[in-house]
Amino acid sequence: MTLTSTTHRLRACQTSDIPAIRDIAEHYVNNTVITLALEPPSDDDIAQSWGRSVAEGLPYIVAVDEQDAVLGFCSAGLFRGGGGRGGYRHTVELSLFCHPGHMKEGIGSALLQKVIDILRAPDQFPDFIDTPRAEHSRVRAVLACMSIDETMWKNGLGLRDFYVKHGFKEVGHMKNVGHKFDRWYAFWQPTLECDDMSGLTVLTRIDTLYLQFELW
């Protein structure tokens, strides 16, 4: 368990967190285009996603307050769901969401950095990873996904700026590839170049946003 402030701490997800994670995800599905999902996930959907991450030796973590209430969550899952494509085993997709009532409290930054740290050196985080991946299957690239809404924070670029602040760079932009709330949204591809990350790569799907972060 990792302390992020006097009131927030990070820990591995547990069964009792599922309803709170579902509620957070439901808010973003129903009210934003950060995700282009059209239907909110069920408890079973959340449980299955968590289970897949754990089974693959990947982190699924939450930020909680002093009463253990979930303030946000971040997970890494198989790129494109795996789907028997073993060649993608070194690439994962990132999901990062904060409780709408606890924005701009450093929770997202703490979750993002912790997941990256865990992916880089899973053996050093036994409280978060029960069975680390074998050396030949370690993660190299991390992908994260979001969408841009021009009517939102910083004309829809606030989330992009969040990743840029953490060292990411834009590398591409595809227009009108997503549709939600009777509007069309674009696809954006950024990349990260950061000397002190030892070559770490991350991709993020925006407006669907993509950022690339190489772990090794």
mmCIF file of C-alpha atoms in Angstrom:
data_model
loop_
_atom_site.group_PDB
_atom_site.id
_atom_site.type_symbol
_atom_site.label_atom_id
_atom_site.label_comp_id
_atom_site.label_asym_id
_atom_site.label_seq_id
_atom_site.Cartn_x
_atom_site.Cartn_y
_atom_site.Cartn_z
ATOM 1 C CA MET A 1 0.000 0.000 0.000
ATOM 2 C CA THR A 2 1.422 3.382 -1.035
ATOM 3 C CA LEU A 3 0.684 6.725 0.611
ATOM 4 C CA THR A 4 0.032 9.512 -1.914
ATOM 5 C CA SER A 5 -1.001 12.219 0.569
ATOM 6 C CA THR A 6 -2.437 12.460 4.074
ATOM 7 C CA THR A 7 -5.824 11.305 2.752
ATOM 8 C CA HIS A 8 -5.115 9.237 -0.394
ATOM 9 C CA ARG A 9 -3.318 5.941 -0.730
ATOM 10 C CA LEU A 10 -2.827 3.406 -3.505
ATOM 11 C CA ARG A 11 -3.387 -0.336 -3.236
ATOM 12 C CA ALA A 12 -4.271 -3.325 -5.375
ATOM 13 C CA CYS A 13 -7.917 -3.709 -6.350
ATOM 14 C CA GLN A 14 -10.062 -6.069 -4.278
ATOM 15 C CA THR A 15 -13.551 -7.515 -4.703
ATOM 16 C CA SER A 16 -15.213 -4.921 -2.476
ATOM 17 C CA ASP A 17 -14.014 -2.144 -4.832
ATOM 18 C CA ILE A 18 -15.997 -3.395 -7.833
ATOM 19 C CA PRO A 19 -19.259 -1.446 -7.214
ATOM 20 C CA ALA A 20 -17.357 1.827 -6.744
ATOM 21 C CA ILE A 21 -15.263 1.218 -9.870
ATOM 22 C CA ARG A 22 -18.465 0.482 -11.788
ATOM 23 C CA ASP A 23 -20.023 3.749 -10.581
ATOM 24 C CA ILE A 24 -16.985 5.773 -11.665
ATOM 25 C CA ALA A 25 -16.879 4.089 -15.064
ATOM 26 C CA GLU A 26 -20.637 4.567 -15.494
ATOM 27 C CA HIS A 27 -20.286 8.323 -14.981
ATOM 28 C CA TYR A 28 -17.719 8.619 -17.774
ATOM 29 C CA VAL A 29 -19.664 6.394 -20.167
ATOM 30 C CA ASN A 30 -22.938 8.269 -19.635
ATOM 31 C CA ASN A 31 -21.603 11.822 -19.500
ATOM 32 C CA THR A 32 -18.351 12.098 -21.458
ATOM 33 C CA VAL A 33 -16.467 10.967 -24.540
ATOM 34 C CA ILE A 34 -13.298 10.221 -22.597
ATOM 35 C CA THR A 35 -14.419 6.687 -23.353
ATOM 36 C CA LEU A 36 -16.379 5.916 -26.507
ATOM 37 C CA ALA A 37 -18.190 3.033 -24.811
ATOM 38 C CA LEU A 38 -21.952 3.421 -25.252
ATOM 39 C CA GLU A 39 -23.132 1.134 -22.439
ATOM 40 C CA PRO A 40 -21.879 1.278 -18.813
ATOM 41 C CA PRO A 41 -20.039 -1.822 -17.567
ATOM 42 C CA SER A 42 -21.720 -4.211 -15.143
ATOM 43 C CA ASP A 43 -20.160 -5.549 -11.958
ATOM 44 C CA ASP A 44 -19.382 -8.735 -13.889
ATOM 45 C CA ASP A 45 -17.656 -6.719 -16.624
ATOM 46 C CA ILE A 46 -15.455 -5.003 -14.040
ATOM 47 C CA ALA A 47 -14.695 -8.288 -12.281
ATOM 48 C CA GLN A 48 -13.738 -9.953 -15.554
ATOM 49 C CA SER A 49 -11.490 -7.060 -16.558
ATOM 50 C CA TRP A 50 -9.777 -7.152 -13.170
ATOM 51 C CA GLY A 51 -9.422 -10.921 -13.375
ATOM 52 C CA ARG A 52 -7.825 -10.764 -16.819
ATOM 53 C CA SER A 53 -5.276 -8.210 -15.643
ATOM 54 C CA VAL A 54 -4.368 -10.280 -12.591
ATOM 55 C CA ALA A 55 -4.136 -13.478 -14.650
ATOM 56 C CA GLU A 56 -1.720 -11.747 -17.035
ATOM 57 C CA GLY A 57 0.506 -10.470 -14.222
ATOM 58 C CA LEU A 58 -0.590 -6.881 -14.825
ATOM 59 C CA PRO A 59 -1.533 -4.157 -12.309
ATOM 60 C CA TYR A 60 -5.099 -3.140 -11.469
ATOM 61 C CA ILE A 61 -4.911 -0.559 -8.704
ATOM 62 C CA VAL A 62 -7.154 1.902 -6.884
ATOM 63 C CA ALA A 63 -6.722 5.151 -4.977
ATOM 64 C CA VAL A 64 -8.714 5.224 -1.733
ATOM 65 C CA ASP A 65 -9.361 7.708 1.060
ATOM 66 C CA GLU A 66 -9.056 7.187 4.814
ATOM 67 C CA GLN A 67 -12.405 5.349 4.852
ATOM 68 C CA ASP A 68 -11.203 3.079 2.013
ATOM 69 C CA ALA A 69 -13.642 4.664 -0.466
ATOM 70 C CA VAL A 70 -12.419 4.421 -4.067
ATOM 71 C CA LEU A 71 -11.349 7.774 -5.542
ATOM 72 C CA GLY A 72 -9.978 6.449 -8.820
ATOM 73 C CA PHE A 73 -8.565 3.395 -10.531
ATOM 74 C CA CYS A 74 -5.938 2.496 -13.105
ATOM 75 C CA SER A 75 -5.303 -0.812 -14.835
ATOM 76 C CA ALA A 76 -3.218 -2.380 -17.567
ATOM 77 C CA GLY A 77 -4.813 -4.967 -19.841
ATOM 78 C CA LEU A 78 -3.802 -6.956 -22.890
ATOM 79 C CA PHE A 79 -3.575 -4.875 -26.072
ATOM 80 C CA ARG A 80 -6.713 -5.468 -28.177
ATOM 81 C CA GLY A 81 -7.861 -7.870 -25.490
ATOM 82 C CA GLY A 82 -5.175 -10.383 -26.361
ATOM 83 C CA GLY A 83 -7.355 -12.419 -28.681
ATOM 84 C CA GLY A 84 -4.724 -15.113 -29.111
ATOM 85 C CA ARG A 85 -2.300 -12.619 -30.656
ATOM 86 C CA GLY A 86 0.829 -13.661 -28.760
ATOM 87 C CA GLY A 87 2.939 -11.193 -30.670
ATOM 88 C CA TYR A 88 1.278 -8.384 -28.684
ATOM 89 C CA ARG A 89 2.303 -9.820 -25.301
ATOM 90 C CA HIS A 90 4.763 -6.966 -24.680
ATOM 91 C CA THR A 91 2.051 -4.321 -25.194
ATOM 92 C CA VAL A 92 -0.760 -3.383 -22.810
ATOM 93 C CA GLU A 93 -3.612 -0.866 -22.783
ATOM 94 C CA LEU A 94 -4.061 1.544 -19.894
ATOM 95 C CA SER A 95 -7.361 2.591 -18.296
ATOM 96 C CA LEU A 96 -7.288 5.550 -15.895
ATOM 97 C CA PHE A 97 -10.346 7.177 -14.312
ATOM 98 C CA CYS A 98 -10.821 9.412 -11.263
ATOM 99 C CA HIS A 99 -13.993 9.946 -9.262
ATOM 100 C CA PRO A 100 -15.645 13.087 -10.728
ATOM 101 C CA GLY A 101 -15.858 14.572 -7.241
ATOM 102 C CA HIS A 102 -12.110 14.250 -6.698
ATOM 103 C CA MET A 103 -10.551 15.797 -9.780
ATOM 104 C CA LYS A 104 -7.341 17.862 -9.668
ATOM 105 C CA GLU A 105 -6.229 16.300 -6.379
ATOM 106 C CA GLY A 106 -3.183 14.526 -7.822
ATOM 107 C CA ILE A 107 -4.953 11.167 -7.852
ATOM 108 C CA GLY A 108 -4.641 10.588 -11.597
ATOM 109 C CA SER A 109 -0.953 11.470 -11.596
ATOM 110 C CA ALA A 110 -0.289 9.155 -8.663
ATOM 111 C CA LEU A 111 -2.161 6.257 -10.283
ATOM 112 C CA LEU A 112 -0.446 6.737 -13.648
ATOM 113 C CA GLN A 113 3.036 6.895 -12.163
ATOM 114 C CA LYS A 114 2.457 3.876 -9.923
ATOM 115 C CA VAL A 115 1.245 1.679 -12.790
ATOM 116 C CA ILE A 116 4.243 2.696 -14.910
ATOM 117 C CA ASP A 117 6.586 1.931 -12.004
ATOM 118 C CA ILE A 118 4.965 -1.476 -11.499
ATOM 119 C CA LEU A 119 5.158 -2.346 -15.194
ATOM 120 C CA ARG A 120 8.809 -1.361 -15.300
ATOM 121 C CA ALA A 121 9.818 -3.451 -12.266
ATOM 122 C CA PRO A 122 6.952 -5.798 -11.232
ATOM 123 C CA ASP A 123 9.204 -7.865 -8.962
ATOM 124 C CA GLN A 124 9.574 -4.835 -6.696
ATOM 125 C CA PHE A 125 5.834 -4.507 -6.022
ATOM 126 C CA PRO A 126 4.583 -7.739 -4.397
ATOM 127 C CA ASP A 127 1.672 -5.839 -2.811
ATOM 128 C CA PHE A 128 0.390 -5.043 -6.310
ATOM 129 C CA ILE A 129 1.462 -8.056 -8.421
ATOM 130 C CA ASP A 130 1.006 -11.587 -7.065
ATOM 131 C CA THR A 131 2.769 -13.355 -9.943
ATOM 132 C CA PRO A 132 5.059 -11.139 -12.039
ATOM 133 C CA ARG A 133 5.499 -12.006 -15.683
ATOM 134 C CA ALA A 134 8.533 -13.997 -16.759
ATOM 135 C CA GLU A 135 11.421 -11.907 -18.040
ATOM 136 C CA HIS A 136 10.748 -12.851 -21.691
ATOM 137 C CA SER A 137 7.147 -11.593 -21.401
ATOM 138 C CA ARG A 138 7.750 -8.280 -19.643
ATOM 139 C CA VAL A 139 5.775 -5.275 -20.889
ATOM 140 C CA ARG A 140 7.535 -2.859 -23.219
ATOM 141 C CA ALA A 141 4.760 -0.572 -24.531
ATOM 142 C CA VAL A 142 1.750 0.859 -22.687
ATOM 143 C CA LEU A 143 -1.309 2.228 -24.487
ATOM 144 C CA ALA A 144 -3.974 4.491 -22.964
ATOM 145 C CA CYS A 145 -7.277 5.522 -24.528
ATOM 146 C CA MET A 146 -9.462 8.645 -24.312
ATOM 147 C CA SER A 147 -11.592 10.929 -26.468
ATOM 148 C CA ILE A 148 -11.636 14.709 -26.996
ATOM 149 C CA ASP A 149 -14.759 16.854 -26.669
ATOM 150 C CA GLU A 150 -14.276 20.468 -27.808
ATOM 151 C CA THR A 151 -16.969 21.608 -25.363
ATOM 152 C CA MET A 152 -15.044 20.345 -22.338
ATOM 153 C CA TRP A 153 -11.991 21.368 -20.280
ATOM 154 C CA LYS A 154 -9.465 23.341 -22.369
ATOM 155 C CA ASN A 155 -11.553 22.766 -25.496
ATOM 156 C CA GLY A 156 -11.175 19.045 -25.000
ATOM 157 C CA LEU A 157 -7.388 19.188 -24.718
ATOM 158 C CA GLY A 158 -7.125 19.114 -20.928
ATOM 159 C CA LEU A 159 -6.562 15.374 -20.817
ATOM 160 C CA ARG A 160 -4.003 15.600 -23.589
ATOM 161 C CA ASP A 161 -2.198 18.292 -21.594
ATOM 162 C CA PHE A 162 -2.219 15.984 -18.567
ATOM 163 C CA TYR A 163 -0.247 13.390 -20.518
ATOM 164 C CA VAL A 164 2.017 16.004 -22.101
ATOM 165 C CA LYS A 165 2.853 17.179 -18.571
ATOM 166 C CA HIS A 166 4.004 13.635 -17.879
ATOM 167 C CA GLY A 167 6.325 13.650 -20.883
ATOM 168 C CA PHE A 168 4.102 12.547 -23.765
ATOM 169 C CA LYS A 169 4.166 14.038 -27.281
ATOM 170 C CA GLU A 170 1.538 14.050 -30.027
ATOM 171 C CA VAL A 171 2.423 12.060 -33.139
ATOM 172 C CA GLY A 172 -0.806 11.909 -35.176
ATOM 173 C CA HIS A 173 -4.471 12.925 -35.462
ATOM 174 C CA MET A 174 -7.245 11.029 -37.301
ATOM 175 C CA LYS A 175 -10.568 12.857 -37.692
ATOM 176 C CA ASN A 176 -14.169 11.653 -37.424
ATOM 177 C CA VAL A 177 -13.472 8.028 -36.497
ATOM 178 C CA GLY A 178 -15.653 7.821 -33.363
ATOM 179 C CA HIS A 179 -19.369 8.582 -32.910
ATOM 180 C CA LYS A 180 -21.200 9.253 -29.627
ATOM 181 C CA PHE A 181 -23.920 11.658 -28.444
ATOM 182 C CA ASP A 182 -24.783 12.296 -32.127
ATOM 183 C CA ARG A 183 -21.350 13.757 -32.815
ATOM 184 C CA TRP A 184 -18.199 12.601 -34.586
ATOM 185 C CA TYR A 185 -14.850 12.511 -32.806
ATOM 186 C CA ALA A 186 -11.259 12.304 -33.979
ATOM 187 C CA PHE A 187 -8.373 9.935 -33.309
ATOM 188 C CA TRP A 188 -5.127 11.384 -31.970
ATOM 189 C CA GLN A 189 -1.725 9.716 -31.656
ATOM 190 C CA PRO A 190 0.991 11.105 -29.355
ATOM 191 C CA THR A 191 4.288 9.642 -28.186
ATOM 192 C CA LEU A 192 6.594 10.056 -25.203
ATOM 193 C CA GLU A 193 10.297 10.787 -25.292
ATOM 194 C CA CYS A 194 11.839 11.158 -21.865
ATOM 195 C CA ASP A 195 15.519 10.622 -21.096
ATOM 196 C CA ASP A 196 14.993 9.559 -17.490
ATOM 197 C CA MET A 197 12.452 6.847 -18.421
ATOM 198 C CA SER A 198 15.144 4.490 -19.748
ATOM 199 C CA GLY A 199 13.335 4.154 -23.050
ATOM 200 C CA LEU A 200 9.861 3.632 -21.539
ATOM 201 C CA THR A 201 7.036 3.872 -24.223
ATOM 202 C CA VAL A 202 3.284 4.672 -23.807
ATOM 203 C CA LEU A 203 0.450 5.002 -26.367
ATOM 204 C CA THR A 204 -2.891 6.765 -25.642
ATOM 205 C CA ARG A 205 -6.052 6.696 -27.696
ATOM 206 C CA ILE A 206 -7.728 10.062 -27.581
ATOM 207 C CA ASP A 207 -10.738 11.362 -29.319
ATOM 208 C CA THR A 208 -9.745 8.662 -29.102
ATOM 209 C CA LEU A 209 -5.792 9.769 -27.749
ATOM 210 C CA TYR A 210 -2.783 7.473 -28.155
ATOM 211 C CA LEU A 211 0.511 7.924 -26.272
ATOM 212 C CA GLN A 212 3.574 5.696 -26.438
ATOM 213 C CA PHE A 213 5.829 4.916 -23.518
ATOM 214 C CA GLU A 214 8.644 2.348 -23.912
ATOM 215 C CA LEU A 215 9.560 0.500 -20.734
ATOM 216 C CA TRP A 216 12.801 -0.953 -22.124
#
